[in-house]
Coordinates of C-alpha atoms in Angstrom, one line a residue:
X234 CA -172.1 -23.3 -165.6
X235 CA -169.8 -25.8 -166.2
X236 CA -171.6 -26.0 -169.9
X237 CA -171.9 -22.2 -170.3
X238 CA -168.5 -21.8 -169.6
X239 CA -167.3 -24.5 -172.1
X240 CA -169.6 -22.5 -174.7
X241 CA -167.4 -19.4 -173.8
X242 CA -164.9 -21.5 -174.6
X243 CA -165.5 -22.8 -177.8
X244 CA -167.0 -19.9 -179.0
X245 CA -163.9 -18.0 -178.5
X246 CA -161.6 -20.6 -180.2
X247 CA -163.7 -20.5 -182.7
X248 CA -163.3 -16.5 -183.1
X249 CA -159.7 -16.8 -183.0
X250 CA -160.1 -19.4 -185.8
X251 CA -162.3 -16.9 -187.7
X252 CA -159.8 -14.3 -187.1
X253 CA -157.3 -16.2 -188.1
X254 CA -158.8 -17.4 -191.5
X255 CA -159.3 -13.9 -192.4
X256 CA -155.3 -13.1 -192.6
X257 CA -154.9 -13.1 -196.7
X258 CA -153.1 -14.5 -198.5
X259 CA -150.6 -12.0 -200.4
X260 CA -149.5 -12.2 -203.9
X261 CA -147.2 -9.4 -205.0
X262 CA -146.3 -8.9 -208.4
X263 CA -143.6 -6.5 -209.6
X264 CA -142.6 -6.0 -213.2
X265 CA -139.3 -4.9 -214.7
X266 CA -138.9 -1.3 -216.4
X267 CA -142.8 -1.6 -217.2
X268 CA -143.7 2.2 -217.5
X269 CA -146.3 4.0 -216.3
X270 CA -147.8 4.3 -220.8
X271 CA -147.3 0.6 -221.1
X272 CA -151.1 -0.6 -220.4
X273 CA -153.8 -0.3 -222.0
X274 CA -155.9 1.1 -218.9
X275 CA -153.4 4.2 -218.6
X276 CA -154.2 5.1 -222.6
X277 CA -151.8 3.1 -224.4
X278 CA -153.7 1.8 -227.7
X279 CA -150.8 -1.0 -229.1
X280 CA -150.4 -2.5 -226.1
X281 CA -152.7 -5.3 -224.9
X282 CA -152.7 -6.0 -221.3
X283 CA -156.5 -7.1 -220.9
X284 CA -155.9 -8.6 -217.8
X285 CA -154.3 -6.0 -216.1
X286 CA -156.8 -3.9 -217.3
X287 CA -159.5 -5.7 -215.6
X288 CA -157.7 -6.3 -213.0
X289 CA -157.4 -2.5 -212.3
X290 CA -160.7 -2.0 -212.8
X291 CA -161.7 -4.4 -209.9
X292 CA -158.8 -3.0 -207.5
X293 CA -158.5 0.1 -205.4
X294 CA -156.1 1.9 -207.8
X295 CA -153.4 5.1 -206.4
X296 CA -153.5 7.2 -209.1
X297 CA -150.0 9.0 -207.7
X298 CA -147.7 6.1 -206.6
X299 CA -144.1 6.5 -206.8
X300 CA -141.1 4.3 -206.4
X301 CA -137.5 4.6 -206.8
X302 CA -135.6 5.7 -210.5
X303 CA -133.9 2.2 -211.0
X304 CA -134.4 -1.5 -210.2
X305 CA -132.5 -2.4 -206.7
X306 CA -134.0 0.7 -204.8
X307 CA -137.2 -0.1 -205.6
X308 CA -136.9 -3.7 -204.2
X309 CA -135.1 -2.5 -200.9
X310 CA -137.8 -0.1 -200.1
X311 CA -140.6 -2.0 -201.0
X312 CA -139.4 -5.0 -198.7
X313 CA -138.3 -2.8 -196.1
X314 CA -140.6 0.2 -195.6
X315 CA -137.4 2.3 -195.7
X316 CA -135.4 4.6 -197.9
X317 CA -133.0 2.1 -199.5
X318 CA -130.2 3.9 -198.4
X319 CA -130.6 2.7 -194.5
X320 CA -130.6 -1.2 -195.9
X321 CA -126.9 -0.5 -197.6
X322 CA -128.7 -0.7 -201.1
X323 CA -127.2 2.3 -203.5
X324 CA -126.7 1.4 -206.8
X325 CA -127.9 -1.5 -209.5
X326 CA -123.7 -2.7 -209.4
X327 CA -120.8 -1.6 -208.1
X328 CA -120.9 -3.6 -205.2
X329 CA -123.9 -1.4 -203.8
X330 CA -126.9 -3.7 -204.8
X331 CA -126.4 -6.3 -201.3
X332 CA -128.6 -5.5 -198.5
X333 CA -127.6 -5.6 -194.9
X334 CA -128.2 -8.6 -192.7
X335 CA -129.5 -7.1 -190.3
X336 CA -132.7 -5.8 -192.3
X337 CA -136.1 -7.0 -191.8
X338 CA -137.8 -7.6 -195.1
X339 CA -141.1 -7.8 -195.9
X340 CA -141.0 -12.2 -196.4
X341 CA -138.9 -12.5 -192.5
X342 CA -142.3 -10.2 -191.0
X343 CA -144.8 -12.5 -192.7
X344 CA -143.0 -15.5 -192.2
X345 CA -143.0 -14.8 -188.2
X346 CA -146.9 -14.2 -188.4
X347 CA -146.6 -18.1 -190.1
X348 CA -146.8 -17.2 -193.8
X349 CA -145.4 -19.4 -195.9
X350 CA -143.1 -17.4 -198.2
X351 CA -141.5 -17.8 -201.7
X352 CA -139.8 -15.6 -204.5
X353 CA -140.0 -16.1 -208.1
X354 CA -138.4 -14.1 -211.0
X355 CA -135.8 -10.9 -210.3
X356 CA -134.2 -10.8 -206.3
X357 CA -131.4 -7.9 -206.6
X358 CA -130.5 -7.3 -203.1
X359 CA -127.2 -10.0 -203.0
X360 CA -126.2 -13.2 -204.3
X361 CA -124.5 -14.5 -201.7
X362 CA -124.5 -15.4 -198.0
X363 CA -126.4 -13.6 -195.6
X364 CA -128.3 -11.4 -198.4
X365 CA -129.7 -13.7 -200.7
X366 CA -133.7 -14.3 -200.1
X367 CA -133.0 -17.7 -198.6
X368 CA -131.3 -15.8 -196.2
X369 CA -134.0 -12.9 -195.8
X370 CA -137.3 -14.7 -194.6
X371 CA -138.3 -16.9 -198.0
X372 CA -138.7 -20.3 -197.8
X373 CA -138.9 -21.0 -201.9
X374 CA -136.6 -19.0 -204.4
X375 CA -136.2 -19.2 -207.6
X376 CA -134.3 -16.6 -209.1
X377 CA -131.5 -15.2 -211.9
X378 CA -128.4 -13.4 -210.4
X379 CA -127.8 -9.8 -210.7
X380 CA -129.9 -7.2 -212.1
X381 CA -131.0 -8.9 -215.2
X382 CA -130.8 -12.0 -216.9
X383 CA -128.1 -12.2 -219.8
X384 CA -126.1 -9.4 -217.5
X385 CA -122.4 -10.1 -216.3
X386 CA -123.7 -10.7 -212.9
X387 CA -125.7 -13.5 -214.1
X388 CA -123.1 -15.6 -215.5
X389 CA -125.1 -18.5 -215.6
X390 CA -126.9 -16.6 -218.4
X391 CA -124.6 -14.7 -219.7
X392 CA -122.9 -16.3 -221.9
X393 CA -126.5 -17.4 -223.6
X394 CA -126.5 -14.0 -225.5
X395 CA -129.3 -13.1 -227.5
X396 CA -131.2 -16.3 -225.9
X397 CA -130.5 -16.0 -222.1
X398 CA -134.3 -15.4 -221.3
X399 CA -135.0 -19.0 -222.9
X400 CA -133.8 -22.7 -221.3
X401 CA -132.3 -20.3 -218.8
X402 CA -130.3 -22.2 -215.9
X403 CA -131.7 -20.5 -212.4
X404 CA -130.7 -20.8 -208.7
X405 CA -133.5 -22.5 -207.1
X406 CA -132.5 -22.4 -202.9
X407 CA -129.1 -21.7 -203.7
X408 CA -128.5 -24.2 -206.3
X409 CA -128.0 -24.3 -210.0
X410 CA -130.9 -25.6 -211.9
X411 CA -131.9 -25.9 -215.7
X412 CA -135.2 -25.2 -217.2
X413 CA -136.6 -25.5 -220.3
X414 CA -138.8 -22.2 -221.7
X415 CA -139.6 -18.7 -221.4
X416 CA -138.5 -17.2 -218.3
X417 CA -141.6 -15.2 -217.5
X418 CA -143.3 -18.7 -217.8
X419 CA -140.9 -20.3 -216.0
X420 CA -141.5 -17.4 -213.3
X421 CA -145.3 -17.7 -213.6
X422 CA -145.7 -21.8 -213.4
X423 CA -143.5 -22.1 -210.4
X424 CA -145.1 -19.6 -208.6
X425 CA -148.8 -21.2 -209.6
X426 CA -147.0 -24.3 -208.3
X427 CA -145.9 -22.7 -204.7
X428 CA -149.8 -21.4 -204.1
X429 CA -150.7 -24.6 -205.0
X430 CA -148.7 -26.3 -202.4
X431 CA -148.6 -24.1 -199.7
X432 CA -153.0 -23.7 -199.8
X433 CA -153.1 -28.0 -200.2
X434 CA -150.6 -28.3 -197.2
X435 CA -152.9 -26.4 -194.8
X436 CA -154.6 -23.8 -193.2
X437 CA -150.9 -21.6 -193.1
X438 CA -151.5 -18.3 -195.4
X439 CA -148.5 -18.0 -198.5
X440 CA -146.3 -14.7 -198.8
X441 CA -146.1 -15.2 -203.4
X442 CA -143.7 -12.7 -204.7
X443 CA -143.6 -12.9 -208.6
X444 CA -141.2 -10.8 -209.5
X445 CA -140.7 -10.4 -213.5
X446 CA -137.7 -9.5 -215.0
X447 CA -139.4 -8.7 -218.2
X448 CA -139.5 -6.2 -219.7
X449 CA -136.1 -5.2 -218.7
X450 CA -133.3 -5.8 -220.9
X451 CA -132.4 -7.5 -223.2
X452 CA -135.4 -7.6 -225.0
X453 CA -136.2 -11.4 -225.4
X454 CA -139.5 -12.2 -226.4
X455 CA -141.0 -15.3 -227.7
X456 CA -141.8 -15.1 -231.8
X457 CA -145.6 -15.5 -231.4
X458 CA -145.8 -12.6 -229.3
X459 CA -143.3 -10.6 -231.3
X460 CA -145.6 -11.4 -234.1
X461 CA -148.5 -9.2 -233.3
X462 CA -146.3 -6.1 -233.1
X463 CA -143.8 -6.6 -235.6
X464 CA -146.1 -4.0 -237.9
X465 CA -146.7 -1.3 -235.6
X466 CA -146.1 2.2 -235.6
X467 CA -145.7 3.0 -231.6
X468 CA -145.9 6.8 -232.2
X469 CA -149.6 7.1 -233.6
X470 CA -152.8 6.8 -232.1
X471 CA -152.2 9.5 -229.5
X472 CA -153.5 12.6 -228.7
X473 CA -150.7 15.7 -229.5
X474 CA -149.9 16.4 -226.1
X475 CA -149.3 13.1 -225.2
X476 CA -147.2 12.4 -228.7
X477 CA -143.9 10.4 -228.1
X478 CA -143.5 10.3 -232.1
X479 CA -140.6 13.5 -231.4
X480 CA -139.3 11.4 -229.0
X481 CA -138.4 8.5 -230.5
X482 CA -135.7 6.9 -233.0
X483 CA -135.8 3.9 -235.3
X484 CA -134.1 1.9 -232.8
X485 CA -136.9 3.3 -230.1
X486 CA -139.6 1.8 -232.2
X487 CA -138.5 -1.6 -232.6
X488 CA -137.5 -1.8 -229.0
X489 CA -141.5 -0.3 -228.2
X490 CA -142.8 -3.5 -230.3
X491 CA -140.5 -5.9 -228.5
X492 CA -141.3 -4.6 -225.2
X493 CA -144.6 -4.5 -225.6
X494 CA -144.7 -8.4 -227.2
X495 CA -142.7 -8.7 -223.6
X496 CA -145.5 -6.9 -221.9
X497 CA -148.4 -8.6 -223.4
X498 CA -147.1 -12.4 -222.6
X499 CA -146.5 -10.6 -219.0
X500 CA -150.3 -10.2 -219.3
X501 CA -150.8 -14.0 -220.3
X502 CA -149.0 -15.1 -217.3
X503 CA -151.3 -12.9 -215.1
X504 CA -153.9 -14.4 -216.3
X505 CA -152.8 -18.0 -215.6
X506 CA -152.0 -16.8 -212.2
X507 CA -155.3 -15.4 -211.6
X508 CA -157.4 -18.2 -213.1
X509 CA -154.9 -20.7 -210.6
X510 CA -156.9 -18.3 -207.4
X511 CA -160.4 -19.1 -209.1
X512 CA -159.3 -22.8 -209.1
X513 CA -158.3 -23.0 -205.9
X514 CA -161.0 -21.0 -204.5
X515 CA -159.0 -19.0 -202.7
X516 CA -159.3 -15.3 -205.2
X517 CA -162.0 -14.0 -202.1
X518 CA -159.2 -13.8 -199.5
X519 CA -156.1 -13.4 -201.2
X520 CA -154.6 -9.5 -201.3
X521 CA -153.2 -9.0 -205.0
X522 CA -151.0 -6.2 -205.3
X523 CA -149.5 -5.0 -208.7
X524 CA -146.9 -2.9 -209.2
X525 CA -143.6 -2.2 -211.2
X526 CA -140.7 -1.0 -210.3
X527 CA -139.6 2.4 -212.3
X528 CA -139.9 3.9 -215.6
X529 CA -139.0 2.3 -219.3
X530 CA -135.4 2.2 -220.2
X531 CA -136.1 3.1 -224.0
X532 CA -138.4 6.1 -225.1
X533 CA -141.6 5.5 -225.9
X534 CA -145.4 6.6 -224.8
X535 CA -145.4 7.6 -220.9
X536 CA -149.1 8.6 -220.5
X537 CA -148.0 12.6 -221.2
X538 CA -145.1 12.3 -218.0
X539 CA -141.6 13.6 -218.9
X540 CA -138.6 11.3 -218.1
X541 CA -137.6 7.8 -217.9
X542 CA -136.1 5.1 -216.5
X543 CA -133.0 6.7 -213.9
X544 CA -134.4 10.1 -214.1
X545 CA -136.1 11.7 -210.8
X546 CA -138.7 13.9 -213.2
X547 CA -142.1 11.4 -213.1
X548 CA -141.9 9.5 -216.1
X549 CA -138.9 8.0 -214.3
X550 CA -140.9 7.1 -210.4
X551 CA -144.5 7.4 -211.3
X552 CA -146.0 3.7 -212.1
X553 CA -149.7 2.3 -211.4
X554 CA -150.3 0.7 -207.8
X555 CA -152.9 -1.9 -208.0
X556 CA -154.4 -3.2 -204.8
X557 CA -157.5 -5.8 -204.3
X558 CA -158.9 -8.3 -201.7
X559 CA -162.3 -9.0 -202.6
X560 CA -162.7 -10.2 -198.8
X561 CA -162.3 -6.9 -197.4
X562 CA -162.7 -4.2 -199.9
X563 CA -165.3 -5.8 -202.6
X564 CA -166.1 -2.0 -204.5
X565 CA -162.7 -0.9 -206.7
X566 CA -161.9 3.0 -206.5
X567 CA -159.0 5.5 -207.3
X568 CA -157.1 6.7 -204.6
X569 CA -155.4 10.3 -205.7
X570 CA -153.3 10.6 -202.2
X571 CA -149.7 10.2 -202.7
X572 CA -148.5 6.8 -202.2
X573 CA -144.8 5.3 -202.1
X574 CA -143.2 2.1 -202.4
X575 CA -142.5 2.0 -198.5
X576 CA -146.0 1.8 -197.9
X577 CA -146.2 -1.4 -199.4
X578 CA -144.5 -3.0 -195.5
X579 CA -146.6 -1.7 -193.1
X580 CA -149.7 -1.7 -195.2
X581 CA -149.4 -5.9 -194.9
X582 CA -148.2 -5.8 -191.7
X583 CA -151.5 -4.4 -190.9
X584 CA -153.7 -6.2 -193.5
X585 CA -152.1 -9.5 -192.4
X586 CA -151.9 -9.1 -188.0
X587 CA -148.0 -9.0 -188.9
X588 CA -145.6 -6.8 -185.7
X589 CA -143.7 -4.4 -187.2
X590 CA -139.9 -3.9 -186.5
X591 CA -139.9 -1.4 -183.7
X592 CA -135.6 -1.4 -183.5
X593 CA -135.1 0.7 -186.6
X594 CA -137.3 3.9 -188.6
X595 CA -140.3 2.5 -190.8
X596 CA -140.2 5.1 -193.8
X597 CA -143.2 4.3 -195.2
X598 CA -147.3 4.4 -193.9
X599 CA -149.8 1.6 -193.7
X600 CA -152.0 2.9 -196.5
X601 CA -155.2 0.7 -194.7
X602 CA -157.0 4.2 -193.6
X603 CA -157.2 5.3 -197.9
X604 CA -158.7 1.7 -198.8
X605 CA -161.0 2.5 -196.0
X606 CA -161.6 6.3 -197.0
X607 CA -160.2 7.7 -194.2
X608 CA -158.1 11.1 -194.1
X609 CA -154.5 10.7 -193.5
X610 CA -152.0 13.1 -191.2
X611 CA -148.9 13.0 -193.6
X612 CA -150.7 13.2 -196.9
X613 CA -148.2 15.6 -198.0
X614 CA -145.3 14.3 -196.4
X615 CA -141.8 14.7 -198.3
X616 CA -141.0 12.5 -200.5
X617 CA -137.2 12.3 -201.4
X618 CA -136.0 10.8 -204.5
X619 CA -132.3 10.8 -206.3
X620 CA -130.1 8.6 -208.3
X621 CA -126.4 8.6 -209.4
X622 CA -123.8 5.8 -209.5
X623 CA -122.1 4.4 -206.5
X624 CA -123.5 7.2 -204.1
X625 CA -125.8 10.1 -204.5
X626 CA -124.6 12.9 -205.5
X627 CA -125.7 15.9 -204.3
X628 CA -128.0 18.4 -206.0
X629 CA -127.4 15.6 -209.2
X630 CA -130.7 14.3 -210.3
X631 CA -132.4 15.0 -206.7
X632 CA -136.4 15.9 -206.4
X633 CA -138.2 16.5 -203.5
X634 CA -142.5 16.1 -203.6
X635 CA -144.6 17.2 -201.1
X636 CA -148.3 16.5 -202.2
X637 CA -149.2 18.3 -205.9
X638 CA -145.5 19.8 -205.7
X639 CA -142.3 18.7 -207.0
X640 CA -138.6 20.2 -206.2
X641 CA -136.0 19.0 -208.9
X642 CA -132.3 19.6 -208.6
X643 CA -130.2 19.0 -211.2
X644 CA -126.7 21.2 -210.9
X645 CA -123.7 22.0 -208.6
X646 CA -123.0 20.5 -204.7
X647 CA -123.3 24.3 -204.2
X648 CA -126.6 24.9 -206.0
X649 CA -129.0 27.3 -204.1
X650 CA -133.3 27.3 -204.4
X651 CA -133.5 29.7 -207.2
X652 CA -131.5 27.0 -209.3
X653 CA -134.3 24.2 -208.8
X654 CA -137.3 23.5 -210.8
X655 CA -140.4 23.3 -209.0
X656 CA -143.2 22.1 -210.2
X657 CA -147.2 21.6 -209.7
X658 CA -147.8 18.1 -211.2
X659 CA -151.4 18.4 -210.1
X660 CA -152.1 21.2 -213.3
X661 CA -148.4 20.1 -215.1
X662 CA -148.4 16.5 -215.5
X663 CA -145.5 17.0 -218.0
X664 CA -143.2 19.4 -215.3
X665 CA -142.4 21.4 -218.0
X666 CA -143.7 24.9 -216.2
X667 CA -140.9 25.6 -213.6
X668 CA -143.1 27.9 -211.3
X669 CA -139.6 28.4 -208.8
X670 CA -139.8 31.9 -209.4
X671 CA -143.3 33.0 -208.2
X672 CA -143.1 30.3 -205.0
X673 CA -139.8 31.3 -203.3
X674 CA -141.1 30.6 -200.0
X675 CA -142.0 26.8 -201.0
X676 CA -139.2 26.5 -202.8
X677 CA -137.1 27.0 -200.0
X678 CA -138.7 25.2 -197.6
X679 CA -138.6 22.5 -199.7
X680 CA -135.4 22.8 -200.4
X681 CA -134.6 22.5 -196.5
X682 CA -136.5 19.3 -196.3
X683 CA -134.4 17.6 -199.4
X684 CA -131.2 18.7 -197.6
X685 CA -132.4 17.5 -194.3
X686 CA -133.5 13.6 -195.2
X687 CA -130.4 13.5 -197.5
X688 CA -127.9 14.3 -195.2
X689 CA -130.0 12.1 -192.8
X690 CA -130.0 9.3 -195.3
X691 CA -126.2 9.5 -196.0
X692 CA -125.1 9.0 -192.4
X693 CA -126.9 5.4 -192.5
X694 CA -124.7 3.0 -191.4
X695 CA -125.5 0.1 -193.7
X696 CA -124.5 3.1 -196.2
X697 CA -121.5 3.9 -194.3
X698 CA -120.0 0.7 -194.2
X699 CA -119.7 -1.6 -197.3
X700 CA -122.0 -5.1 -197.1
X701 CA -119.5 -7.8 -196.7
X702 CA -119.9 -11.2 -198.3
X703 CA -119.3 -14.0 -195.7
X704 CA -117.6 -16.3 -197.2
X705 CA -116.4 -20.2 -195.8
X706 CA -119.6 -20.3 -194.2
X707 CA -121.9 -23.7 -194.2
X708 CA -124.7 -21.7 -195.4
X709 CA -123.1 -20.7 -198.8
X710 CA -119.6 -23.1 -199.8
X711 CA -118.6 -22.4 -202.1
X712 CA -119.3 -18.6 -202.7
X713 CA -119.4 -17.0 -206.5
X714 CA -118.4 -13.6 -206.9
X715 CA -119.7 -12.1 -209.8
X716 CA -119.0 -8.3 -211.6
X717 CA -122.2 -7.2 -210.2
X718 CA -120.6 -7.0 -206.8
X719 CA -117.6 -5.2 -207.3
X720 CA -116.7 -2.5 -206.4
X721 CA -113.6 -0.2 -207.4
X722 CA -113.5 1.1 -210.6
X723 CA -116.9 3.5 -211.1
X724 CA -118.8 1.1 -213.9
X725 CA -117.2 -2.2 -213.8
X726 CA -118.9 -4.2 -216.1
X727 CA -117.5 -6.8 -219.3
X728 CA -114.2 -4.8 -219.2
X729 CA -111.1 -6.5 -219.0
X730 CA -108.6 -4.1 -217.8
X731 CA -110.2 -2.7 -214.9
X732 CA -109.7 -2.3 -211.3
X733 CA -112.4 -4.1 -208.8
X734 CA -112.5 -5.7 -205.5
X735 CA -115.2 -7.7 -203.1
X736 CA -115.8 -6.8 -199.6
X737 CA -115.6 -10.0 -197.4
X738 CA -116.0 -11.4 -194.2
X739 CA -113.7 -14.8 -194.5
X740 CA -114.2 -17.6 -191.9
X741 CA -110.3 -19.2 -190.8
X742 CA -109.7 -22.3 -193.3
X743 CA -108.1 -23.7 -195.7
X744 CA -109.7 -22.3 -199.2
X745 CA -109.3 -23.1 -203.2
X746 CA -109.8 -19.9 -205.3
X747 CA -111.0 -20.5 -209.0
X748 CA -110.3 -17.6 -211.2
X749 CA -112.1 -17.3 -214.7
X750 CA -112.2 -14.9 -217.0
X751 CA -114.0 -13.9 -220.2
X752 CA -110.9 -14.3 -222.8
X753 CA -107.6 -16.4 -222.0
X754 CA -105.3 -14.9 -220.3
X755 CA -101.6 -14.7 -221.8
X756 CA -99.3 -17.6 -220.4
X757 CA -96.0 -16.1 -218.5
X758 CA -97.8 -13.7 -216.2
X759 CA -98.7 -14.0 -212.3
X760 CA -102.0 -14.0 -210.9
X761 CA -102.0 -12.3 -207.8
X762 CA -104.3 -11.8 -205.2
X763 CA -104.6 -9.4 -202.0
X764 CA -106.6 -10.0 -199.5
X765 CA -106.4 -7.0 -196.0
X766 CA -102.5 -7.8 -195.3
X767 CA -102.7 -11.4 -197.0
X768 CA -101.0 -11.3 -200.3
X769 CA -100.6 -14.4 -202.6
X770 CA -99.2 -14.8 -205.6
X771 CA -99.0 -18.1 -208.7
X772 CA -97.1 -18.0 -211.8
X773 CA -99.4 -19.0 -215.0
X774 CA -97.5 -21.0 -217.5
X775 CA -100.3 -21.8 -220.3
X776 CA -103.1 -19.5 -222.0
X777 CA -105.9 -20.0 -220.3
X778 CA -109.5 -18.8 -219.3
X779 CA -109.2 -20.2 -215.5
X780 CA -106.8 -19.9 -213.0
X781 CA -107.2 -22.0 -209.7
X782 CA -105.2 -21.7 -206.0
X783 CA -105.5 -24.5 -203.9
X784 CA -104.7 -24.8 -200.8
X785 CA -105.0 -21.0 -199.4
X786 CA -104.8 -20.4 -195.9
X787 CA -107.1 -17.4 -195.0
X788 CA -107.5 -16.2 -191.3
X789 CA -110.8 -14.3 -190.0
X790 CA -110.7 -11.1 -191.6
X791 CA -112.7 -8.5 -193.2
X792 CA -111.6 -7.2 -195.4
X793 CA -111.3 -6.2 -199.4
X794 CA -110.2 -9.1 -202.4
X795 CA -108.5 -7.8 -205.2
X796 CA -107.6 -10.4 -207.6
X797 CA -105.4 -9.1 -210.8
X798 CA -103.9 -11.2 -213.1
X799 CA -100.3 -9.4 -214.5
X800 CA -99.6 -10.0 -218.0
X801 CA -98.8 -8.9 -221.3
X802 CA -98.3 -5.9 -220.4
X803 CA -101.9 -6.1 -219.0
X804 CA -103.9 -5.9 -215.7
X805 CA -107.2 -8.3 -215.8
X806 CA -109.9 -8.5 -213.4
X807 CA -111.4 -12.0 -213.8
X808 CA -115.0 -12.2 -214.7
X809 CA -115.8 -13.9 -211.4
X810 CA -114.5 -15.7 -208.7
X811 CA -115.0 -18.9 -207.1
X812 CA -114.1 -19.2 -203.6
X813 CA -114.7 -22.4 -201.6
X814 CA -113.0 -23.5 -197.8
X815 CA -111.8 -26.8 -198.0
X816 CA -110.6 -27.4 -194.4
X817 CA -111.9 -25.2 -191.3

C-alpha cells in the first residue's frame, strides 16, 4: 500500500513538473513605425525581410490585427490589456505618456508567475519613478528615454544630432551607460544575452520584450544597409490599385530608402535572435510574438490601405501579428477574426498559466480559442480608435470598428451620424467607398457604441488625474525631468519661450535643483521656481546654460513644478531639470 502511495505521489510530482515545463518562454518583438506594407510577405518588392517572411510562413498570422495610431497608446494597451486612456496614457509627450503606478503590466503578471522579465529598446511609458520598466515588473531594463532616440525627451542622445542611433548613452536598470554600435544591434545583442543568462540560471521561463526603436525617425542606419537601397525607386513594382507613386514626394522616396535599410537591419537582428533560440535548444518551447506599433510616419507602400501613422484609417492602425509556438501550435495558419493589441495580455495569461487581475476592466480577449480553431462570441465586438494631441477631441480623428465595418468621424463636437463615413473593409480595404447613406441603422448603432466607449474612457480616474512623478524617493534620486513629460502649453518640444510644468509628488526634505537650458540664458535675470504655494527666486549674475539652486526646502505635496528663467524680456523654460534630495 505504501509503495503504491509513494508511486502515486511521485507520479503527481512528475506530472506537475511536466506542466511547469510546458509554460513557454515568451519573446515579444515590436518595431516602431513599421507599416503594414514594409515587409516582403505583405507584398513589398523592395524591402528585404527574409527572416520575418519565413517567420510569417511558420506562424499563426492574424491578418486583421489592430493597434493604436501612435506609439505610447499602443504600448500601454499591449502591456495592460486595457484601452490606453484607462492607464493614463493620452499622448506621446505633453506629459501624457506616463503610465499610472497602479496599472498591472504584462511584466508584473508574468513575474508573479515566476518568469524572468527583461525589456530592451523602447519603453515610452514614463522615464521616472514609479513608471519606469524597473518599477513595472521588469527585472532587467535597457532602454532609451521618451519616444525616440535623438528626441528632446531623450536628452542623453539629443545632442548627438545625426548620429544619435550610434554609440548611444542608454539607461540600464535606471543608470546611464555608454554602448558602442548601432542601437538595433545593441538591443538585439542584450536581449540575446538576457535570454541566455535566464535559460542557463535554472528552470524558470523568461519574458523578453525586444522593442526596437527603428525604423522611427530620425532615419539613421549603418551605411552598409543604406547602400543596398540607395538607387531603388520605391514607387515601382506595384499593381495599379496599390501604387503609392501619386502620394510620394522625392523626400518620401529618400525616406523610404532609409526606412527599408533600417528594416533590413531589423531582419538581420531577428535572424540573430531566432538563431540564439535554436542554439539554446529552446525554440520549440518559446512563444514568439511579432508585431509593429502603428502605421508608417512617411508616405510609402501601404498594401492598398488608406492613411498612415496618427490616422484612424486602416493604414494607421492595421499591422501584422505573427504568433509562433511550435510546441503547442505546430501548424501555421491565417486567422481573419479581428484581433487587437489588448488581446495579447489575456492570451499570455492563459498560455503562461498566469493569473489575470480581477480588480479592473480587461478590455482584451484571449486569442487561444482562435489559435485552436474555435469560434468566439466576441468576434464582432466594438473597438474604439482615436488620436488627437493631449486629450481625445470629440469626433476628431475617431473610429469605431465592428467586425468588417468601420465608422470614421472627423468633424465638429456636435456632428451626427450622417456626418461620418462608414466603410465595409471586407470589400473596400482602401476605405474609399462611403456606404453611410445606404446603411443608416448600422451607422446610427455604431455611433451609439462610439459615444458610449468615448464617455466611459474619458471618465477613467487615471486620465482625469494627471500622473505625478515621485521625487525624493530612494528608488530614484536624483530625478531628471525631461521635456517629454512637461505639460502646459500644447506641443512643448525644443522651444525656448514656452510655458511648461511637471506634475510632481514631492517627499519632504532639502533639495538641490539644477536647470539645463538649450542655450545660455542672459545675465541679470532671475530663476523663478513655483511648486504649489511655494515660490523661490534667484538672481543670475552671469550668462550660462546651467543654473543651480542649492538647499531648497520642500514639503510633502503633490503639485506642479513651474520653472522659468526671466531675463532679457523673455520667459525661458529649462530643457530639463535635475532634482536631488540631499537631506530628508
